[in-house]
Coordinates of C-alpha atoms and ligand atoms in Angstrom, one line a residue:
M154 CA 138.8 101.3 70.8
P155 CA 142.5 100.9 71.5
S156 CA 144.2 103.6 73.6
T157 CA 145.9 105.1 70.6
E158 CA 142.5 105.8 69.0
Y159 CA 141.3 107.4 72.2
A160 CA 144.3 109.7 72.0
A161 CA 143.6 110.4 68.3
A162 CA 140.0 111.3 69.2
G163 CA 141.2 113.7 71.8
L164 CA 139.9 111.5 74.7
P165 CA 141.8 110.4 77.7
P166 CA 142.8 106.7 77.3
A167 CA 140.6 104.0 78.8
E168 CA 142.0 102.9 82.1
E169 CA 142.6 99.1 82.3
V170 CA 141.2 97.3 85.3
D171 CA 140.0 93.7 86.0
V172 CA 136.3 94.4 86.9
V173 CA 133.9 97.3 86.7
V174 CA 130.7 97.2 88.8
V175 CA 128.1 99.8 87.7
G176 CA 125.7 100.4 90.6
M177 CA 126.8 99.8 94.2
G178 CA 123.5 98.5 95.6
P179 CA 123.6 95.5 98.0
G180 CA 124.8 92.9 95.4
G181 CA 127.2 95.2 93.6
E182 CA 128.7 96.6 96.8
S183 CA 129.2 93.1 98.3
M184 CA 130.7 91.5 95.2
A185 CA 132.9 94.5 94.3
G186 CA 134.3 94.4 97.9
E187 CA 134.9 90.7 97.7
L188 CA 136.7 90.8 94.3
A189 CA 138.8 93.7 95.4
A190 CA 139.8 91.9 98.6
A191 CA 140.7 88.9 96.5
G192 CA 143.3 91.0 94.8
L193 CA 141.5 92.1 91.6
S194 CA 141.6 95.7 90.5
V195 CA 137.9 96.7 90.8
V196 CA 136.2 100.0 90.0
G197 CA 132.8 100.6 91.6
V198 CA 130.7 103.2 89.9
E199 CA 127.9 104.8 91.9
A200 CA 125.7 107.7 91.0
R201 CA 124.1 108.2 94.4
L202 CA 124.9 106.3 97.6
V203 CA 127.1 103.3 98.1
G204 CA 124.8 100.6 99.4
G205 CA 121.8 101.5 97.2
E206 CA 118.2 101.7 98.0
C207 CA 118.1 99.2 100.9
P208 CA 120.1 100.9 103.6
Y209 CA 119.1 104.5 102.8
Y210 CA 115.6 104.4 101.5
G211 CA 114.3 100.9 101.6
C212 CA 114.6 97.8 103.9
I213 CA 116.5 99.3 106.8
P214 CA 114.7 102.6 107.5
S215 CA 111.3 101.1 106.8
K216 CA 112.0 98.2 109.1
M217 CA 113.1 100.7 111.8
M218 CA 109.8 102.4 111.4
I219 CA 108.0 99.1 111.5
R220 CA 109.8 98.1 114.7
A221 CA 108.7 101.3 116.4
A222 CA 105.1 101.0 115.1
N223 CA 104.9 97.4 116.2
T224 CA 106.0 98.4 119.7
L225 CA 103.1 100.8 119.8
A226 CA 100.7 98.0 118.7
E227 CA 102.0 95.7 121.4
A228 CA 101.6 98.4 124.0
R229 CA 98.0 98.8 122.9
R230 CA 97.5 95.1 123.6
V231 CA 98.4 95.5 127.2
P232 CA 94.8 96.1 128.4
E233 CA 93.8 92.8 127.0
L234 CA 96.8 90.9 128.4
A235 CA 98.5 92.6 131.3
G236 CA 96.9 95.6 132.9
T237 CA 97.0 99.2 131.7
A238 CA 99.2 101.2 129.5
R239 CA 98.9 104.7 128.1
V240 CA 100.3 105.0 124.6
S241 CA 101.4 108.4 123.2
P242 CA 103.1 107.9 119.8
G243 CA 106.1 110.1 119.1
F244 CA 107.6 109.9 115.6
A245 CA 110.7 111.9 116.6
A246 CA 112.4 108.8 118.1
V247 CA 112.1 106.8 115.0
A248 CA 113.0 109.7 112.7
R249 CA 116.1 110.3 114.9
R250 CA 117.1 106.6 114.7
I251 CA 116.7 106.5 110.9
R252 CA 118.8 109.6 110.5
S253 CA 121.6 108.8 112.9
E254 CA 121.8 105.0 113.2
A255 CA 120.5 103.7 109.8
T256 CA 121.5 106.3 107.2
D257 CA 124.2 108.5 108.8
N258 CA 122.0 111.4 107.6
W259 CA 122.1 109.8 104.1
D260 CA 125.9 109.9 104.0
D261 CA 127.7 106.9 102.6
T262 CA 131.2 107.8 103.7
A263 CA 131.6 104.7 105.9
A264 CA 130.5 102.4 103.0
A265 CA 132.8 104.2 100.6
E266 CA 135.7 103.9 103.0
R267 CA 135.0 100.2 103.6
F268 CA 135.2 99.6 99.8
A269 CA 138.4 101.6 99.5
G270 CA 139.8 99.7 102.5
K271 CA 139.4 96.5 100.5
G272 CA 141.4 98.0 97.7
G273 CA 138.5 99.0 95.4
L274 CA 138.3 102.3 93.5
L275 CA 135.0 104.2 93.9
V276 CA 134.1 106.5 91.0
R277 CA 131.1 108.7 91.6
G278 CA 128.9 109.3 88.6
T279 CA 126.7 107.6 86.0
G280 CA 128.2 104.6 84.2
R281 CA 127.2 103.6 80.8
L282 CA 128.5 100.9 78.5
S283 CA 130.6 102.4 75.8
G284 CA 131.9 99.2 74.3
P285 CA 132.4 95.5 75.1
R286 CA 133.5 95.4 78.7
E287 CA 134.0 99.1 78.7
V288 CA 132.3 101.7 80.9
T289 CA 132.3 105.4 80.6
V290 CA 131.4 107.4 83.8
S291 CA 130.0 110.8 83.6
P292 CA 129.5 113.0 86.6
A293 CA 125.8 113.5 86.0
P294 CA 123.5 111.8 88.6
A295 CA 121.5 108.8 87.3
A296 CA 118.3 109.7 89.1
P297 CA 116.8 112.7 91.0
G298 CA 116.9 112.5 94.8
P299 CA 118.9 113.6 97.8
K300 CA 122.4 114.5 96.9
P301 CA 125.2 112.2 97.8
P302 CA 128.1 113.6 99.9
D303 CA 130.2 116.2 98.3
T304 CA 132.6 113.7 96.7
A305 CA 129.8 113.2 94.2
S306 CA 131.4 114.7 91.1
Q307 CA 134.5 113.4 89.6
P308 CA 137.0 116.1 88.8
G309 CA 138.0 116.1 85.2
G310 CA 134.7 115.0 83.6
E311 CA 134.3 111.6 82.1
R312 CA 136.5 108.6 82.7
T313 CA 136.5 105.4 80.7
F314 CA 137.4 102.0 82.1
R315 CA 138.1 98.8 80.2
A316 CA 137.6 95.6 82.1
R317 CA 139.9 92.6 81.4
L318 CA 137.5 90.2 83.2
A319 CA 134.0 91.5 83.6
V320 CA 131.6 94.4 83.7
V321 CA 128.8 93.9 86.2
L322 CA 125.6 95.9 85.9
N323 CA 123.6 96.5 89.2
P324 CA 121.6 99.6 88.5
G325 CA 118.5 98.7 90.5
T326 CA 115.3 100.5 90.1
N327 CA 113.7 103.9 90.9
P328 CA 110.2 104.6 92.1
A329 CA 107.7 104.5 89.2
V330 CA 105.5 107.5 89.3
P331 CA 102.3 107.4 87.1
D332 CA 101.7 110.2 84.7
V333 CA 98.8 111.9 86.3
P334 CA 97.7 115.5 85.7
G335 CA 98.9 117.8 88.5
L336 CA 101.2 115.4 90.3
V337 CA 104.6 116.7 89.1
G338 CA 105.6 119.7 91.1
T339 CA 103.7 118.7 94.2
P340 CA 105.7 117.6 97.3
Y341 CA 104.4 114.1 97.1
W342 CA 106.4 111.2 98.7
T343 CA 107.8 108.1 97.3
N344 CA 109.6 105.7 99.7
R345 CA 112.6 108.0 99.5
E346 CA 110.9 110.9 101.1
A347 CA 108.7 108.9 103.4
V348 CA 111.7 107.4 105.2
Q349 CA 113.0 111.0 105.7
A350 CA 109.9 112.2 107.4
S351 CA 110.6 114.1 110.6
E352 CA 107.0 113.6 111.8
A353 CA 104.0 111.5 111.0
P354 CA 101.5 113.4 108.8
D355 CA 98.0 113.9 110.2
S356 CA 96.6 112.1 107.2
L357 CA 98.1 110.2 104.3
I358 CA 96.8 108.9 101.0
V359 CA 98.8 105.8 100.0
W360 CA 98.6 105.1 96.3
G361 CA 99.3 101.4 95.6
G362 CA 98.8 98.1 97.4
G363 CA 102.2 96.4 97.1
P364 CA 104.8 95.7 99.9
I365 CA 106.0 99.3 100.1
A366 CA 102.4 100.6 100.4
V367 CA 101.2 98.1 103.1
E368 CA 104.4 98.3 105.2
L369 CA 104.4 102.1 105.3
A370 CA 100.6 102.4 105.5
Q371 CA 100.4 100.3 108.7
S372 CA 103.5 102.0 110.2
F373 CA 102.1 105.5 109.8
A374 CA 98.6 104.4 110.9
R375 CA 100.1 103.1 114.2
F376 CA 101.7 106.5 114.7
G377 CA 98.2 108.1 114.5
T378 CA 98.1 109.1 110.9
K379 CA 94.7 108.7 109.2
V380 CA 95.6 106.5 106.2
T381 CA 93.5 106.0 103.1
M382 CA 94.8 103.4 100.6
V383 CA 93.9 103.7 96.9
L384 CA 94.2 100.4 95.0
R385 CA 94.1 100.0 91.3
G386 CA 93.0 96.4 91.7
S387 CA 90.7 94.7 94.1
R388 CA 93.2 93.5 96.7
L389 CA 96.5 94.1 98.5
L390 CA 99.7 92.2 97.7
S391 CA 98.3 90.8 94.5
R392 CA 101.3 88.5 93.9
E393 CA 100.8 86.6 97.1
E394 CA 98.2 84.1 98.4
P395 CA 94.6 85.7 98.6
E396 CA 94.3 84.4 102.2
A397 CA 97.2 86.6 103.2
A398 CA 95.7 89.6 101.6
E399 CA 92.4 89.0 103.2
L400 CA 93.8 88.7 106.7
L401 CA 96.0 91.8 106.2
E402 CA 93.1 93.8 104.9
A403 CA 91.1 92.8 108.0
V404 CA 93.9 93.9 110.3
L405 CA 94.4 97.2 108.5
L406 CA 90.7 98.0 108.5
D407 CA 90.5 97.2 112.2
E408 CA 93.4 99.6 112.8
G409 CA 91.4 102.4 111.0
V410 CA 93.0 102.3 107.6
E411 CA 90.5 103.0 104.8
I412 CA 91.0 100.8 101.6
L413 CA 89.5 102.0 98.3
R414 CA 89.6 99.4 95.6
N415 CA 89.5 99.4 91.8
R416 CA 90.2 103.1 91.8
G417 CA 92.0 105.1 89.1
V418 CA 93.6 108.5 90.1
T419 CA 92.6 111.1 87.6
A420 CA 94.2 114.2 89.0
V421 CA 96.3 115.5 91.9
S422 CA 96.8 119.0 93.3
H423 CA 98.5 120.5 96.3
A424 CA 97.5 123.8 97.9
G425 CA 97.6 125.2 101.4
G426 CA 99.7 122.3 102.7
R427 CA 97.1 119.7 101.6
F428 CA 96.9 117.2 98.8
T429 CA 93.7 116.7 96.8
V430 CA 93.4 113.4 94.9
D431 CA 90.6 112.9 92.4
L432 CA 89.4 109.3 91.9
A433 CA 87.5 107.9 88.9
A434 CA 84.3 106.0 89.6
A435 CA 85.0 102.4 90.4
G436 CA 83.2 99.6 88.5
G437 CA 83.3 97.1 91.3
S438 CA 84.1 93.4 91.1
P439 CA 83.2 90.2 93.1
G440 CA 83.9 90.9 96.7
A441 CA 84.9 94.5 96.0
P442 CA 82.1 97.1 95.8
G443 CA 82.4 99.9 93.3
G444 CA 82.1 103.5 94.1
E445 CA 81.3 107.0 92.9
A446 CA 83.9 109.4 91.6
A447 CA 85.4 110.9 94.6
R448 CA 87.8 113.6 95.9
L449 CA 90.2 112.8 98.7
S450 CA 92.1 115.3 100.8
A451 CA 95.1 114.6 103.0
G452 CA 98.2 116.2 104.5
Q453 CA 100.5 113.9 102.5
L454 CA 100.5 111.6 99.5
L455 CA 102.7 108.5 99.2
V456 CA 103.1 107.2 95.6
A457 CA 103.9 103.5 95.9
T458 CA 103.0 102.2 92.5
G459 CA 105.9 100.0 91.7
R460 CA 109.4 100.4 90.4
A461 CA 110.9 101.6 87.1
Q462 CA 114.0 99.9 85.6
A463 CA 117.2 102.0 85.8
L464 CA 118.8 100.0 83.0
A465 CA 118.0 102.7 80.3
A466 CA 120.9 104.9 81.5
V467 CA 123.3 102.0 81.2
G468 CA 123.1 101.9 77.4
L469 CA 122.4 98.2 76.9
V470 CA 120.9 98.6 73.5
E471 CA 123.8 100.8 72.4
A472 CA 126.1 98.0 73.5
G473 CA 124.3 95.6 71.3
I474 CA 122.3 93.8 73.9
A475 CA 118.7 93.1 72.9
W476 CA 116.3 94.7 75.3
D477 CA 112.6 95.8 75.0
G478 CA 113.3 98.7 77.4
H479 CA 110.9 97.4 80.0
H480 CA 111.2 93.8 81.1
A481 CA 114.4 92.4 82.5
P482 CA 116.7 91.1 79.8
A483 CA 117.6 87.4 79.8
V484 CA 120.7 86.3 81.6
D485 CA 122.4 82.9 81.8
G486 CA 122.9 80.8 85.0
H487 CA 125.9 82.9 85.9
M488 CA 123.9 86.1 85.5
Q489 CA 125.6 87.0 82.2
L490 CA 124.0 89.0 79.5
A491 CA 126.9 88.3 77.2
D492 CA 130.4 86.9 77.8
G493 CA 131.9 88.9 80.6
L494 CA 128.9 91.2 81.0
Y495 CA 126.8 90.4 84.1
L496 CA 123.4 91.8 85.3
I497 CA 122.4 91.4 88.9
G498 CA 119.8 92.8 91.4
D499 CA 116.4 94.2 90.9
A500 CA 117.2 95.0 87.3
A501 CA 117.7 91.3 86.6
G502 CA 113.9 90.7 87.3
A503 CA 114.1 87.5 89.4
G504 CA 112.8 89.1 92.6
A505 CA 113.3 92.7 93.8
F506 CA 114.8 91.9 97.1
T507 CA 118.1 92.6 98.8
H508 CA 118.8 88.9 99.3
M509 CA 118.4 88.3 95.6
S510 CA 120.8 91.1 94.7
M511 CA 123.4 89.6 97.1
Y512 CA 122.7 86.0 95.9
Q513 CA 123.1 86.9 92.3
G514 CA 126.2 89.0 93.1
N515 CA 127.7 86.0 94.9
I516 CA 127.1 83.7 91.9
A517 CA 128.6 86.3 89.5
A518 CA 131.6 86.9 91.8
G519 CA 132.2 83.1 91.9
H520 CA 132.1 82.9 88.2
I521 CA 134.5 85.9 87.8
L522 CA 136.9 84.5 90.3
S523 CA 136.9 81.1 88.6
R524 CA 138.0 82.8 85.5
A525 CA 140.6 85.0 87.2
E526 CA 144.2 83.9 87.6
I527 CA 145.1 85.2 91.0
G528 CA 148.3 83.3 92.0
G529 CA 146.7 80.3 90.3
A530 CA 144.0 80.2 92.9
G531 CA 141.2 81.1 90.6
A532 CA 140.1 77.6 89.6
G533 CA 137.3 75.9 91.4
R534 CA 135.6 78.9 92.9
D535 CA 132.5 78.8 90.6
R536 CA 129.5 78.9 92.9
G537 CA 127.1 77.1 90.5
V538 CA 124.2 78.7 88.7
A539 CA 121.4 80.8 90.0
E540 CA 118.3 78.9 90.9
G541 CA 114.8 80.5 91.1
H542 CA 112.6 77.8 92.5
A543 CA 112.9 78.9 96.2
V544 CA 112.9 82.7 96.3
P545 CA 111.8 83.8 99.8
R546 CA 110.2 87.1 100.6
V547 CA 108.7 88.6 103.7
T548 CA 106.4 91.6 103.9
F549 CA 107.0 93.0 107.3
T550 CA 103.5 94.0 108.2
D551 CA 102.0 92.8 111.5
P552 CA 101.2 90.0 110.9
E553 CA 104.4 89.3 108.8
I554 CA 103.7 87.6 105.5
G555 CA 106.5 85.2 104.6
V556 CA 106.4 83.4 101.3
V557 CA 108.7 81.0 99.4
G558 CA 108.5 79.7 95.9
M559 CA 105.2 79.3 94.2
T560 CA 101.8 80.4 95.4
E561 CA 98.9 77.9 94.8
S562 CA 97.8 79.7 91.6
Q563 CA 101.3 79.8 90.2
A564 CA 101.7 76.1 90.9
R565 CA 98.3 75.3 89.2
E566 CA 99.2 77.5 86.2
S567 CA 102.4 75.5 85.8
G568 CA 100.3 72.5 84.9
R569 CA 101.4 70.3 87.8
A570 CA 99.1 68.1 90.0
V571 CA 98.8 70.4 93.1
R572 CA 97.7 69.6 96.6
T573 CA 97.5 72.3 99.3
G574 CA 97.5 72.2 103.1
F575 CA 96.3 75.0 105.3
T576 CA 96.0 75.7 109.0
E577 CA 95.0 78.7 111.0
L578 CA 97.7 79.8 113.5
G579 CA 94.9 80.3 116.1
A580 CA 94.3 76.5 115.9
S581 CA 97.8 75.9 117.2
T582 CA 98.6 76.1 120.9
R583 CA 101.1 78.9 120.5
G584 CA 98.7 81.0 118.3
W585 CA 96.0 80.5 120.9
I586 CA 98.3 81.5 123.8
H587 CA 99.5 84.6 121.9
G588 CA 95.9 86.0 121.8
P589 CA 95.6 89.5 120.4
G590 CA 97.8 90.0 117.3
G591 CA 98.2 86.3 116.9
G592 CA 96.2 85.9 113.7
G593 CA 97.9 84.0 110.8
F594 CA 98.1 80.8 109.0
I595 CA 100.5 78.3 107.3
K596 CA 99.7 77.2 103.7
V597 CA 101.8 74.7 101.8
V598 CA 101.6 73.9 98.1
E599 CA 102.8 70.5 97.1
D600 CA 103.7 68.9 93.7
A601 CA 101.6 65.8 94.4
D602 CA 103.4 63.7 91.8
A603 CA 106.9 64.6 93.0
G604 CA 105.9 64.7 96.7
I605 CA 107.8 67.9 97.4
L606 CA 106.7 71.4 98.3
L607 CA 106.7 74.0 95.5
G608 CA 105.9 76.8 97.8
A609 CA 104.6 77.9 101.2
T610 CA 103.2 80.9 103.0
S611 CA 103.7 81.7 106.7
V612 CA 101.6 84.5 108.1
G613 CA 101.6 85.6 111.7
P614 CA 103.8 87.1 114.4
M615 CA 107.3 86.2 113.3
G616 CA 105.9 84.7 110.1
G617 CA 109.1 85.6 108.4
E618 CA 111.1 83.6 110.9
V619 CA 108.8 80.6 110.7
L620 CA 109.3 80.8 106.9
S621 CA 112.9 79.6 107.3
M622 CA 112.1 75.9 107.7
L623 CA 109.6 76.1 104.7
A624 CA 112.3 77.9 102.6
L625 CA 114.7 75.1 103.4
A626 CA 112.1 72.4 102.4
V627 CA 111.4 74.1 99.1
H628 CA 115.1 74.9 98.4
A629 CA 116.4 71.4 99.1
R630 CA 113.3 69.7 97.7
I631 CA 112.9 67.7 100.9
P632 CA 110.2 64.9 100.4
V633 CA 107.0 65.8 102.1
S634 CA 107.1 62.4 103.8
T635 CA 110.4 63.4 105.4
L636 CA 108.9 66.7 106.6
Q637 CA 105.9 64.9 108.0
G638 CA 108.2 62.8 110.2
M639 CA 109.9 65.9 111.7
I640 CA 109.4 66.7 115.4
C641 CA 108.4 70.3 116.0
A642 CA 109.0 71.7 119.5
Y643 CA 105.9 72.5 121.6
P644 CA 104.4 75.1 121.7
T645 CA 106.1 77.0 118.9
F646 CA 104.6 78.9 116.0
H647 CA 106.4 76.7 113.6
R648 CA 104.7 73.7 115.0
A649 CA 101.7 74.8 112.9
V650 CA 103.7 73.6 109.9
E651 CA 103.0 70.1 111.1
A652 CA 99.2 70.7 110.9
A653 CA 99.5 72.3 107.4
L654 CA 101.4 69.3 106.1
A655 CA 98.9 66.9 107.7
D656 CA 96.2 68.8 105.9
L657 CA 97.6 68.2 102.4
H658 CA 94.7 67.0 100.2
Ligands
FAD187 C1 110.6 100.9 101.0 C2 111.4 99.7 100.6 C3 111.5 98.6 101.5 C4 112.1 97.5 101.1 N1 112.2 96.4 102.0 C5 112.9 95.3 101.7 C6 113.1 94.3 102.6 O1 112.6 94.3 103.8 N2 113.7 93.2 102.2 C7 114.3 93.0 101.0 O2 114.9 92.0 100.7 N3 114.1 94.0 100.1 C8 113.5 95.2 100.4 N4 113.4 96.2 99.5 C9 113.9 96.0 98.2 C10 115.5 96.3 98.2 O3 115.7 97.6 98.6 C11 116.0 96.1 96.8 O4 115.6 94.9 96.3 C12 117.5 96.3 96.8 O5 117.9 97.5 97.2 C13 117.9 96.1 95.3 O6 119.2 96.1 95.2 P1 120.0 96.4 93.8 O7 121.4 96.0 94.1 O8 119.3 95.7 92.7 O9 119.7 97.9 93.5 P2 119.6 99.2 94.3 O10 119.6 99.1 95.8 O11 118.5 100.0 93.7 O12 121.0 99.9 94.0 C14 121.4 100.3 92.7 C15 122.4 101.4 92.8 O13 122.9 101.6 91.5 C16 123.1 103.0 91.3 N5 123.0 103.3 89.8 C17 121.9 103.1 89.0 N6 122.3 103.3 87.7 C18 123.6 103.7 87.7 C19 124.5 104.1 86.7 N7 124.1 104.1 85.4 N8 125.7 104.4 87.1 C20 126.1 104.4 88.4 N9 125.3 104.0 89.4 C21 124.0 103.7 89.1 C22 121.9 103.7 92.1 O14 122.3 105.0 92.4 C23 121.9 102.7 93.3 O15 122.6 103.1 94.3 C24 112.7 97.3 99.8 C25 112.6 98.4 98.9 C26 111.9 99.6 99.3 C27 111.9 100.7 98.3
NAD188 N1 109.6 93.5 102.7 C1 110.1 93.4 101.5 O1 110.9 92.5 101.1 C2 109.8 94.6 100.6 C3 109.3 95.7 101.0 C4 109.0 96.8 100.1 C5 109.4 96.6 98.8 N2 110.0 95.4 98.4 C6 110.3 95.2 97.0 O2 110.2 96.4 96.3 C7 109.3 96.1 95.2 C8 108.5 97.3 94.9 O3 107.4 97.5 95.8 P1 106.1 98.3 95.4 O4 105.2 98.1 96.6 O5 106.4 99.6 94.9 O6 105.7 97.6 94.1 P2 104.7 96.5 93.6 O7 105.0 96.4 92.2 O8 104.8 95.2 94.4 O9 103.3 97.1 93.9 C9 102.9 98.2 93.2 C10 101.4 98.5 93.5 O10 101.0 99.7 92.8 C11 99.9 99.4 92.0 N3 100.1 100.1 90.7 C12 101.1 100.0 89.8 N4 100.9 100.9 88.8 C13 99.8 101.6 89.1 C14 99.2 102.7 88.5 N5 99.6 103.2 87.4 N6 98.1 103.2 89.2 C15 97.7 102.7 90.3 N7 98.3 101.7 91.0 C16 99.3 101.2 90.4 C17 99.9 97.9 91.8 O11 98.6 97.4 91.5 C18 100.5 97.4 93.1 O12 99.5 97.4 94.1 C19 108.5 94.9 95.6 O13 108.0 94.2 94.5 C20 109.4 94.2 96.4 O14 110.1 93.3 95.6 C21 110.2 94.4 99.3

């Protein structure tokens, strides 16, 4: 409504700005900073911590934990390779590093100041669409969790901003917690509490089999925690190649992790410092034995059963955008839900990864800048449209599981003529030299008619790094014949790609 109507309704007038970014996760923070530095008036709205899940509760603290856990695993390989080593895990060092180096004790002052230094205005609170290109911010937090620093509430209650150019929604996701009798009210962990642990629990039930579950299960197990994983389905990492899940399961079992498959949780309770988790009987499936109803007990419970959209609080439907309340709503190539209204990050549903949030933020920022008239320099900055054929992802277990584009089953479901190539890392010189901890493989998936790779998986030590050449091949649609003529240095892990390409049949 026009400012006069706000006044008539007894509301403070909407403040006019160029861009409002709701949610300062990786993509939102990065694009808001860029647009502000380019001279636009930019408001960043954040309900919790500037930077979002990744630096405080996700990628960075979990990877610090993994780095420490992998060091323990390498030390345990000394007897086989280099003499003797006595390994006494101590979680205090990793907890201290996460607290002081990664998260600044879950304080985002540095990130907030960085944004302000670029000329942006940070408004703490929950933003919701209150009209076309208009956002109202209320001081209430969007999600439960650790409190942001004491600048959290905005004096004076709600503020409304009207954006001349764009509103960008980047609300991310929250941990999805199944509705199970007894769970609410217990001190269970999601990823947000797990990364704040000051010590490794003596025992841990990990509920879920996705990337969060496997990364944290292996880390804690390497610190001496007795880990039991409870899967709803029959395998880990169900979206990735079955060969990757098989290998990872073998490694986890070897490290003492127990894996229970096809299991529903029927009740949870907590008493005397211990969790009790009741499991329904399992039917069993090919390759996965069933089991009797069972009761598990452990010092801690990690709920890692996926993520819940945070879009509901943003008021999409109220703003006239069709949304089923569950799946990501459709965007155009510039990440627009409607003219001047952008959606980026996990909430956009094209891959829940930090690099996707930043990639999409970059596309949206280019589009906004191309429309802005900043000293006439706006033209020509459009960065093209978002592409989804070469999304890379790495699960940072040991071995690392790097994947780009389609898996074999996705490629076959797409109706294309598919050829695959596979090689064990152990069959390569470098894999053989590596010895313990050197398990892995390369798998490539080719569109046989087009002669290009649709996807690839690289599992092994540094599997995520080896992925880079495969990601380039899929991204740039490099002909397989060109890839087959490439010289790979000897004896590298990536030289195994040569063997996988030679195996295409
Ligand atoms: C344990 C764990 C490990 C991970 N490891 C990796 C990894 O190794 N590599 C990788 O690429 N990805 C990883 N991820 C995923 C990665 O963290 C996310 O993909 C990334 O943080 C998503 O960014 P985003 O910008 O979409 O949203 P988020 O990071 O979720 O940020 C959204 C922000 O918006 C705020 N917000 C929400 N609604 C509102 C509102 N209405 N008003 C104001 N503010 C609002 C939230 O407070 C939040 O700060 C990991 C995730 C987890 C949980
Ligand atoms: N290294 C990385 O890049 C990295 C690491 C961690 C997380 N992430 C991102 O975060 C996202 C979320 O990770 P995640 O592991 O929570 O989610 P996920 O959706 O990948 O996996 C969830 C797991 O929980 C199970 N599950 C779901 N609902 C259940 C229920 N009601 N009962 C029992 N089991 C149930 C699923 O079968 C699955 O095994 C990932 O998809 C990924 O995009 C990335």
